[in-house]
PDB file of C-alpha atoms in Angstrom:
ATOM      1  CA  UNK A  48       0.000   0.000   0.000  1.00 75.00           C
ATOM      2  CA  UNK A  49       2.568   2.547   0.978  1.00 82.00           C
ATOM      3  CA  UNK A  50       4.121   1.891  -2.603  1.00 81.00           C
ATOM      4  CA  UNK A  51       1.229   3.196  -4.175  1.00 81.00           C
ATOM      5  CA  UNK A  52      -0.080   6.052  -2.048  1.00 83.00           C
ATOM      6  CA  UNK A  53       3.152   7.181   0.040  1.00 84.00           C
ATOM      7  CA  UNK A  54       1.170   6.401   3.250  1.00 88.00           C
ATOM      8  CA  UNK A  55       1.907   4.851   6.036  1.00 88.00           C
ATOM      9  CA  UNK A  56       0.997   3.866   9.660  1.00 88.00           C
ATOM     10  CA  UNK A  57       3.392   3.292  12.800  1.00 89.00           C
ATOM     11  CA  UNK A  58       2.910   0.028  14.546  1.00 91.00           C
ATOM     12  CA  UNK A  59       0.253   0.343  17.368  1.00 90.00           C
ATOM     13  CA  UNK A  60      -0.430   3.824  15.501  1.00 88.00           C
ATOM     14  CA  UNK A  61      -3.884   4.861  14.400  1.00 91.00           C
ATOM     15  CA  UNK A  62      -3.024   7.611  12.206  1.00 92.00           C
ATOM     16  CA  UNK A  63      -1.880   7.544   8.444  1.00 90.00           C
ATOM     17  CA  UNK A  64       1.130   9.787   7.632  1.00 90.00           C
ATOM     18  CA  UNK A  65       2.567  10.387   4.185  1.00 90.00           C
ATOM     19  CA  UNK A  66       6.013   9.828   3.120  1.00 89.00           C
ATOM     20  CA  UNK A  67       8.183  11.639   0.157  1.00 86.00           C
ATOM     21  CA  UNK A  68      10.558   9.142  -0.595  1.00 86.00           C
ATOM     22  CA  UNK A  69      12.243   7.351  -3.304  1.00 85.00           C
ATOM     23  CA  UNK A  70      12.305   3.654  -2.823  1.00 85.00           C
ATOM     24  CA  UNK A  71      15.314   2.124  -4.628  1.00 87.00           C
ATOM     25  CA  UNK A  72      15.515  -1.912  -4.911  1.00 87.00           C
ATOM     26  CA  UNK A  73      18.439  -4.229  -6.182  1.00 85.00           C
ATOM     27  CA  UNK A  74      18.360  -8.405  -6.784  1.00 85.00           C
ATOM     28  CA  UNK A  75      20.148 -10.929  -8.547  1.00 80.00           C
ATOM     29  CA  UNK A  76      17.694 -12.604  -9.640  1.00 85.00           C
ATOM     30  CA  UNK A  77      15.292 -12.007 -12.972  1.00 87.00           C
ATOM     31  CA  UNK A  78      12.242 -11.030 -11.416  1.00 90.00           C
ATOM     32  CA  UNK A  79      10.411 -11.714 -14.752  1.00 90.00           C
ATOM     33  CA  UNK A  80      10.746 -15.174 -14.017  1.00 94.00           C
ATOM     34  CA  UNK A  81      10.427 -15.018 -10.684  1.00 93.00           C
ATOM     35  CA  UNK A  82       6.753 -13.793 -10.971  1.00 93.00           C
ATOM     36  CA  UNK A  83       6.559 -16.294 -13.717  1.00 94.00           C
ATOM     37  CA  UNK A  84       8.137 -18.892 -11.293  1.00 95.00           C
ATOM     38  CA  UNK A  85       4.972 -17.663  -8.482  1.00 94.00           C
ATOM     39  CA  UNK A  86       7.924 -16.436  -6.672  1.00 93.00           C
ATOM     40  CA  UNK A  87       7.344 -12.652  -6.495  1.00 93.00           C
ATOM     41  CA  UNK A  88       4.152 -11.046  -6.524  1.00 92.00           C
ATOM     42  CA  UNK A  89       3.324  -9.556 -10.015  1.00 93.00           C
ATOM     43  CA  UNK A  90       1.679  -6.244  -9.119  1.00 90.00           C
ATOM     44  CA  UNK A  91       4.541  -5.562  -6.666  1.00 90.00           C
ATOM     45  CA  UNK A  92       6.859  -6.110  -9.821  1.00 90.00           C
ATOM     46  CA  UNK A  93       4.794  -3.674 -11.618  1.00 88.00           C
ATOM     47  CA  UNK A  94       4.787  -1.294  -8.741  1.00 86.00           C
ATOM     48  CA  UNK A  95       8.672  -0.972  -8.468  1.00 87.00           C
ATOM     49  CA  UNK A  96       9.808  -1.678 -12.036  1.00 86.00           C
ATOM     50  CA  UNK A  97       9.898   2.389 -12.828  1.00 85.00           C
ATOM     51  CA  UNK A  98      13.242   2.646 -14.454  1.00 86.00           C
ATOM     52  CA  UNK A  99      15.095  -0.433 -14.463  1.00 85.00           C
ATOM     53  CA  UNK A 100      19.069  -0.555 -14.139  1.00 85.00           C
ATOM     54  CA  UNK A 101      21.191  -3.273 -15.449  1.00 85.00           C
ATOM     55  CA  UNK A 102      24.732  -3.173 -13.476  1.00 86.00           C
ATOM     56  CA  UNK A 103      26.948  -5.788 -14.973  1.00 89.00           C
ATOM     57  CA  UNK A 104      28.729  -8.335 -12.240  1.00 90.00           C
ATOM     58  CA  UNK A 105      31.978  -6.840 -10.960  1.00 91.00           C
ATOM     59  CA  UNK A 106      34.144  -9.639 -13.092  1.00 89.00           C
ATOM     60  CA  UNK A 107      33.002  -7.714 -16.048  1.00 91.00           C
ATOM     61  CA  UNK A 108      33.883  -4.174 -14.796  1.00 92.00           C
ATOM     62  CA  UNK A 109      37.344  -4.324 -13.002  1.00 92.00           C
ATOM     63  CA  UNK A 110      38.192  -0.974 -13.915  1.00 94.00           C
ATOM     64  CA  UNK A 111      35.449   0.199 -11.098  1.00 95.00           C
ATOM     65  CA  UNK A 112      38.046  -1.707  -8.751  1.00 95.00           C
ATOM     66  CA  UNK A 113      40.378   0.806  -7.469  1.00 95.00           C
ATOM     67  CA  UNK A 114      37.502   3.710  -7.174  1.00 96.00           C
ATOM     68  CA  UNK A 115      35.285   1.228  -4.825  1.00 95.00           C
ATOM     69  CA  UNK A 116      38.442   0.346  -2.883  1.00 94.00           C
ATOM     70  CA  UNK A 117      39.086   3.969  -2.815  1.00 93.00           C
ATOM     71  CA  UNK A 118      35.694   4.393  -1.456  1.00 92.00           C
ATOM     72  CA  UNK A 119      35.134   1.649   1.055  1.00 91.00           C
ATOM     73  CA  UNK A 120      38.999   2.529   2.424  1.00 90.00           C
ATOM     74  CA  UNK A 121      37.803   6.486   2.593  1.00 86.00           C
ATOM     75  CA  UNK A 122      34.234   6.213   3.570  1.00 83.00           C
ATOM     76  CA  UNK A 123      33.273   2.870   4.950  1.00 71.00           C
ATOM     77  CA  UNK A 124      35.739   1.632   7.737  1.00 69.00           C
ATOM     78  CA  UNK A 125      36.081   2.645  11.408  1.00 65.00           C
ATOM     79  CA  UNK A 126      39.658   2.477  11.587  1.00 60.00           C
ATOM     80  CA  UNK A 127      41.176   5.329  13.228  1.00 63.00           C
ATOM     81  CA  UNK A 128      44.459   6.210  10.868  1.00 72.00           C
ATOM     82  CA  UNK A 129      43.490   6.372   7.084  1.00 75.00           C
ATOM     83  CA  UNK A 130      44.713   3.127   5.154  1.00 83.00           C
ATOM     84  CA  UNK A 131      45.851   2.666   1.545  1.00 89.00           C
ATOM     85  CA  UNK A 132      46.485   0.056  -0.760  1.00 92.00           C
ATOM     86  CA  UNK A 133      49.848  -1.094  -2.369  1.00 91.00           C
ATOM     87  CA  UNK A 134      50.120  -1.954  -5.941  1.00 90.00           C
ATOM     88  CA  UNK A 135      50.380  -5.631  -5.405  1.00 89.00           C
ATOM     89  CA  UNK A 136      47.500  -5.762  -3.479  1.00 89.00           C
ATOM     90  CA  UNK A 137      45.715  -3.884  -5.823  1.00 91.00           C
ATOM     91  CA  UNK A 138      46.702  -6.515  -8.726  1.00 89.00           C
ATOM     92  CA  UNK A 139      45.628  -9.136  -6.305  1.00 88.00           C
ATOM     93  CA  UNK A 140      42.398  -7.353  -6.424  1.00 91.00           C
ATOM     94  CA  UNK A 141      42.198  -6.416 -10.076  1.00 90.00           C
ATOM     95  CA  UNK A 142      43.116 -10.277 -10.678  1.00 86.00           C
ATOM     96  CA  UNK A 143      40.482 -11.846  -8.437  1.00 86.00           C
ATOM     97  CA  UNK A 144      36.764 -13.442 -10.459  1.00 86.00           C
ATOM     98  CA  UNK A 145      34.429 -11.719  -7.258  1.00 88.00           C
ATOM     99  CA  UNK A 146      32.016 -14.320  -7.376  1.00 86.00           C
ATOM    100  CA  UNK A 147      30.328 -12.398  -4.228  1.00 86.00           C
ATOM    101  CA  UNK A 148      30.813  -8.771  -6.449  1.00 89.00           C
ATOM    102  CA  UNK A 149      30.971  -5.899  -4.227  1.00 91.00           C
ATOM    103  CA  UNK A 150      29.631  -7.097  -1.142  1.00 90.00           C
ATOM    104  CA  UNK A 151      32.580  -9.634  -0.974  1.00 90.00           C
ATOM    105  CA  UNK A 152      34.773  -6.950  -2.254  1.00 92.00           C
ATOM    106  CA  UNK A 153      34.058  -4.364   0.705  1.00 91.00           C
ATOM    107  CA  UNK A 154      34.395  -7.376   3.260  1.00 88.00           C
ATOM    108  CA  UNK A 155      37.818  -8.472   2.327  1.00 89.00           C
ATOM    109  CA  UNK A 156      38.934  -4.696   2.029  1.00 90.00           C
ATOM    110  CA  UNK A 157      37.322  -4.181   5.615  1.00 86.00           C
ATOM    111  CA  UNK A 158      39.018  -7.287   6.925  1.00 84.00           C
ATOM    112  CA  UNK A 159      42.418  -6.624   5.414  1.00 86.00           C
ATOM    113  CA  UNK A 160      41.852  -3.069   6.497  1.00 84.00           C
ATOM    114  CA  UNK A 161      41.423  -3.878   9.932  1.00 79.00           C
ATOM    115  CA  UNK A 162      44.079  -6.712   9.969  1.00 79.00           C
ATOM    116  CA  UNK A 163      47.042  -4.774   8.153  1.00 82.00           C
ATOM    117  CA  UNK A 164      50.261  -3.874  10.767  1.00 83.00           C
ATOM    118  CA  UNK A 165      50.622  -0.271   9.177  1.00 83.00           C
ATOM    119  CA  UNK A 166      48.483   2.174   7.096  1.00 86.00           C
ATOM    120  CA  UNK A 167      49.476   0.295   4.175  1.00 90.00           C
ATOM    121  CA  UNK A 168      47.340  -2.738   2.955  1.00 90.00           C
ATOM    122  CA  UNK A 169      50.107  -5.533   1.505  1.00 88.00           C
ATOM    123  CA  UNK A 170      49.510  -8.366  -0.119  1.00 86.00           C
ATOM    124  CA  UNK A 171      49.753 -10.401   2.337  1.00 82.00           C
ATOM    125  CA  UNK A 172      47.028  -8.792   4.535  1.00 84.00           C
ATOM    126  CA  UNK A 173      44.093  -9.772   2.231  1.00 84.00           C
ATOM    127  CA  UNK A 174      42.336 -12.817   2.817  1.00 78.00           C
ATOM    128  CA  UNK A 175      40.908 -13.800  -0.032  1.00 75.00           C
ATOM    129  CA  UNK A 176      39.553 -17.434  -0.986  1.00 64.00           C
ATOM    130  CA  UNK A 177      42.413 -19.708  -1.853  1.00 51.00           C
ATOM    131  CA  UNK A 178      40.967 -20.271  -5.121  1.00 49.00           C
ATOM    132  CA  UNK A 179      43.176 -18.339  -7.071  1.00 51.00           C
ATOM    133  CA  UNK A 180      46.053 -19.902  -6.144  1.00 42.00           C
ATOM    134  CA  UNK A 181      45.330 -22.470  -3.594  1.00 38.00           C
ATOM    135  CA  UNK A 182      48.566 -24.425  -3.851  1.00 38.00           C
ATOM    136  CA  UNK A 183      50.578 -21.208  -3.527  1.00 42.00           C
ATOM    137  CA  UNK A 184      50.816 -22.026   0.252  1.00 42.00           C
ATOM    138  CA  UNK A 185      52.245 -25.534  -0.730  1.00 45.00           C
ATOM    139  CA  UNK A 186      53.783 -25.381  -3.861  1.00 45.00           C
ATOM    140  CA  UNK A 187      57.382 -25.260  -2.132  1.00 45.00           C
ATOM    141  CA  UNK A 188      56.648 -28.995  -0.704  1.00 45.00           C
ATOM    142  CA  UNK A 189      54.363 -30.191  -3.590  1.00 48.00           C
ATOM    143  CA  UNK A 190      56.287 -28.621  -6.860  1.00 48.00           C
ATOM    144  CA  UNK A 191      60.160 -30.140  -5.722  1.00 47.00           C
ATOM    145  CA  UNK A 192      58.445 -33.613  -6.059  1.00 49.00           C
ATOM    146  CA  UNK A 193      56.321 -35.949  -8.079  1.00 52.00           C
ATOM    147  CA  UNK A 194      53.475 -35.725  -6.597  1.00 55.00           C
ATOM    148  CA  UNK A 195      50.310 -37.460  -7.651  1.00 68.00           C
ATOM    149  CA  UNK A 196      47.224 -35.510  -9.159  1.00 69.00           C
ATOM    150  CA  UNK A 197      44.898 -36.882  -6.787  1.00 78.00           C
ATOM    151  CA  UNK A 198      46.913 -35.479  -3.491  1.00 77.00           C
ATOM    152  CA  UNK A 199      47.338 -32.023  -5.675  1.00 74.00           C
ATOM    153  CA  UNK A 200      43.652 -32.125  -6.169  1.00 80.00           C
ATOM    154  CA  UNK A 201      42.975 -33.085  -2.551  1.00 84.00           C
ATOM    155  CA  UNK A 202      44.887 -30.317  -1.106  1.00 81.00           C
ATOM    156  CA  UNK A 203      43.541 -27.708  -4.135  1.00 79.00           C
ATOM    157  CA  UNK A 204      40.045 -28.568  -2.565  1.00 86.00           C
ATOM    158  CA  UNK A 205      40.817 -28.467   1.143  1.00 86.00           C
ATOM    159  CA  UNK A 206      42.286 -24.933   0.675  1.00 80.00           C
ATOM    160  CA  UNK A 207      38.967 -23.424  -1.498  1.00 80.00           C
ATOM    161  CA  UNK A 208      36.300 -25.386   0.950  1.00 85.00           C
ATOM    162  CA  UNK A 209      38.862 -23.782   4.412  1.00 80.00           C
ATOM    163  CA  UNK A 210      39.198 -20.184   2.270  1.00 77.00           C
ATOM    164  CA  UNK A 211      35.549 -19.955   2.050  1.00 77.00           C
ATOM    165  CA  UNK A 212      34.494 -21.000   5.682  1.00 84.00           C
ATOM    166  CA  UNK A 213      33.212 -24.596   4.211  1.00 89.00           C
ATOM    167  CA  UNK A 214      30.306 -22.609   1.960  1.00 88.00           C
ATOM    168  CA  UNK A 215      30.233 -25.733  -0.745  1.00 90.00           C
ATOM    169  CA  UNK A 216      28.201 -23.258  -3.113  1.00 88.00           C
ATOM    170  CA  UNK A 217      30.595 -20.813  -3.084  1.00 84.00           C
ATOM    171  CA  UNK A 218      33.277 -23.599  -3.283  1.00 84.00           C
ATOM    172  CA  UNK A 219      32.363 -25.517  -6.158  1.00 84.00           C
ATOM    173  CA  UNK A 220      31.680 -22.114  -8.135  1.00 79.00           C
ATOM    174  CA  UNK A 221      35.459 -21.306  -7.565  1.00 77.00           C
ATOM    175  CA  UNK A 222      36.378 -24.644  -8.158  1.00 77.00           C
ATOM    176  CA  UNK A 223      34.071 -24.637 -11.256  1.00 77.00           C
ATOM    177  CA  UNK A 224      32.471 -28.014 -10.482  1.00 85.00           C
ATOM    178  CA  UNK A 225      29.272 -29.380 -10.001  1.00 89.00           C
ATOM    179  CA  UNK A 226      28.059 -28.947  -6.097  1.00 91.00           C
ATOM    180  CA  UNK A 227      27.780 -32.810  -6.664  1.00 93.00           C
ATOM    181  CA  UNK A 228      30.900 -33.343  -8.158  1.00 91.00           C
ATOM    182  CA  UNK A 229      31.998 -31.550  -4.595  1.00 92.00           C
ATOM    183  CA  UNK A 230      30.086 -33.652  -1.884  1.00 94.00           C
ATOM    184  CA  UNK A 231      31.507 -36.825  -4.373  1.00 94.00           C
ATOM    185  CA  UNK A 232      35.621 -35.274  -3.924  1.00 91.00           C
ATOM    186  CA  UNK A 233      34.672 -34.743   0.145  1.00 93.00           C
ATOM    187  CA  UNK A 234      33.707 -38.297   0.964  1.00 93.00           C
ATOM    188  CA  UNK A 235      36.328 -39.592  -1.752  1.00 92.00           C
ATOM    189  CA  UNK A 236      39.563 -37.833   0.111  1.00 90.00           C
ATOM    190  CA  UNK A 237      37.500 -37.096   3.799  1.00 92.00           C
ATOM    191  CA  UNK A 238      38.005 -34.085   3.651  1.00 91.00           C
ATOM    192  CA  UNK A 239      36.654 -32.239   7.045  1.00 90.00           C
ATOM    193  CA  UNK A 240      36.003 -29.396   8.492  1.00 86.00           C
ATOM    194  CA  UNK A 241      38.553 -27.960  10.716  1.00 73.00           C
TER     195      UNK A 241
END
C-alpha cells in the first residue's frame, strides 16, 4: 500500500502519515521469471519496475576496482588512521573473479583493512579465498616432487572449501564443479572441516 499512495501507519499507531521518498531496490535474480516462477508477486513487480538498471557483475567491470576500494577505504571503515592500498594488493584485487561482487569486495577490504600492521594494505594482509592460487601455500613442498594428481587435487580442494568457511556453493563455483561433483571429492579424500 505505501508503494502506491506514500502512506503509512506506525505500529500500534492509528493515524496515516505520508512519506516523500524514493524507494530504490536491487536483486540478482530475474524477477520476470520469478513472478513467472509464483515467486514474487506480479503487481509488486509492476509497482517498483519504474526505471530499471542493469549493473553488470563486478568480473566484467574491473576498472570500477580501485575507485570502490578507494571508497570503502575512505568512507566505509572505522579504523582510526586512514589506510591505503599497495600496488600488489591492488593486482591481487584487479586479478580476483568476485564471485560475491561488491559485497565480498568491501568485506575483504574491511578485513584486510582492519588486519594490516601499518596504514598500508600488503599483499599479504588480504584474505581472499584460496581459489586463485590455492597451492601457492604448498607449492614449495608439492612442486620439488612428483606428486600425484589426486593429493594435488585433494589439497587444491581443502584450501577453497577452508578459504571460504566450508560454503560448498561458493566452493564448487570457484572450483568450477558441479556442487555434486563436490560432496563426491569430500567423501572420496575425507576431507573435514577444521
Amino acid at each position: 500500500r505505501f508503494l502506491q499512495t506514500g502512506e503509512f501507519r506506525r505500529v500500534g499507531g492509528n493515524k496515516n502519515l505520508r512519506a516523500d521518498v524514493r524507494v530504490i531496490s536491487a536483486t540478482n535474480k530475474d524477477l520476470r521469471k520469478e513472478v513467472a516462477a509464483g515467486g514474487f508477486r506480479e503487481d509488486l513487480l509492476y509497482r517498483i519496475n519504474v526505471i530499471t538498471l542493469h549493473l553488470p557483475p563486478l568480473k566484467d567491470r574491473k576498472e570500477d576496482i580501485p575507485l570502490l576500494v578507494e571508497y570503502f577505504l575512505k568512507n566505509k571503515l572505522r579504523t582510526r588512521e586512514p589506510r591505503t592500498i599497495d600496488t600488489k594488493a591492488m593486482d591481487v584485487l584487479m586479478a580476483y573473479h568476485w564471485p560475491g561482487n561488491v559485497r565480498e569486495l568491501e568485506n575483504v577490504v574491511e578485513r584486510a583493512a582492519i588486519l594490516a600492521q601499518g596504514s598500508v594494505i600488503k599483499q599479504d594482509d588480504l584474505a581472499l579465498p584460496i581459489g586463485m592460487h590455492p597451492l601457492e601455500h604448498k607449492k614449495d613442498s608439492l612442486l620439488g616432487s612428483a606428486v600425484p594428481f589426486r593429493e594435488v587435487e585433494k589439497v587444491h580442494m581443502k584450501g577453497v572449501l577452508d578459504s571460504v568457511h566450508w560454503n560448498k556453493n561458493l566452493a564448487a563455483n570457484i572450483l568450477g564443479i558441479s556442487l555434486k561433483t563436490l560432496y563426491t571429492k569430500i567423501q572420496q579424500y575425507n576431507l573435514t572441516k577444521e
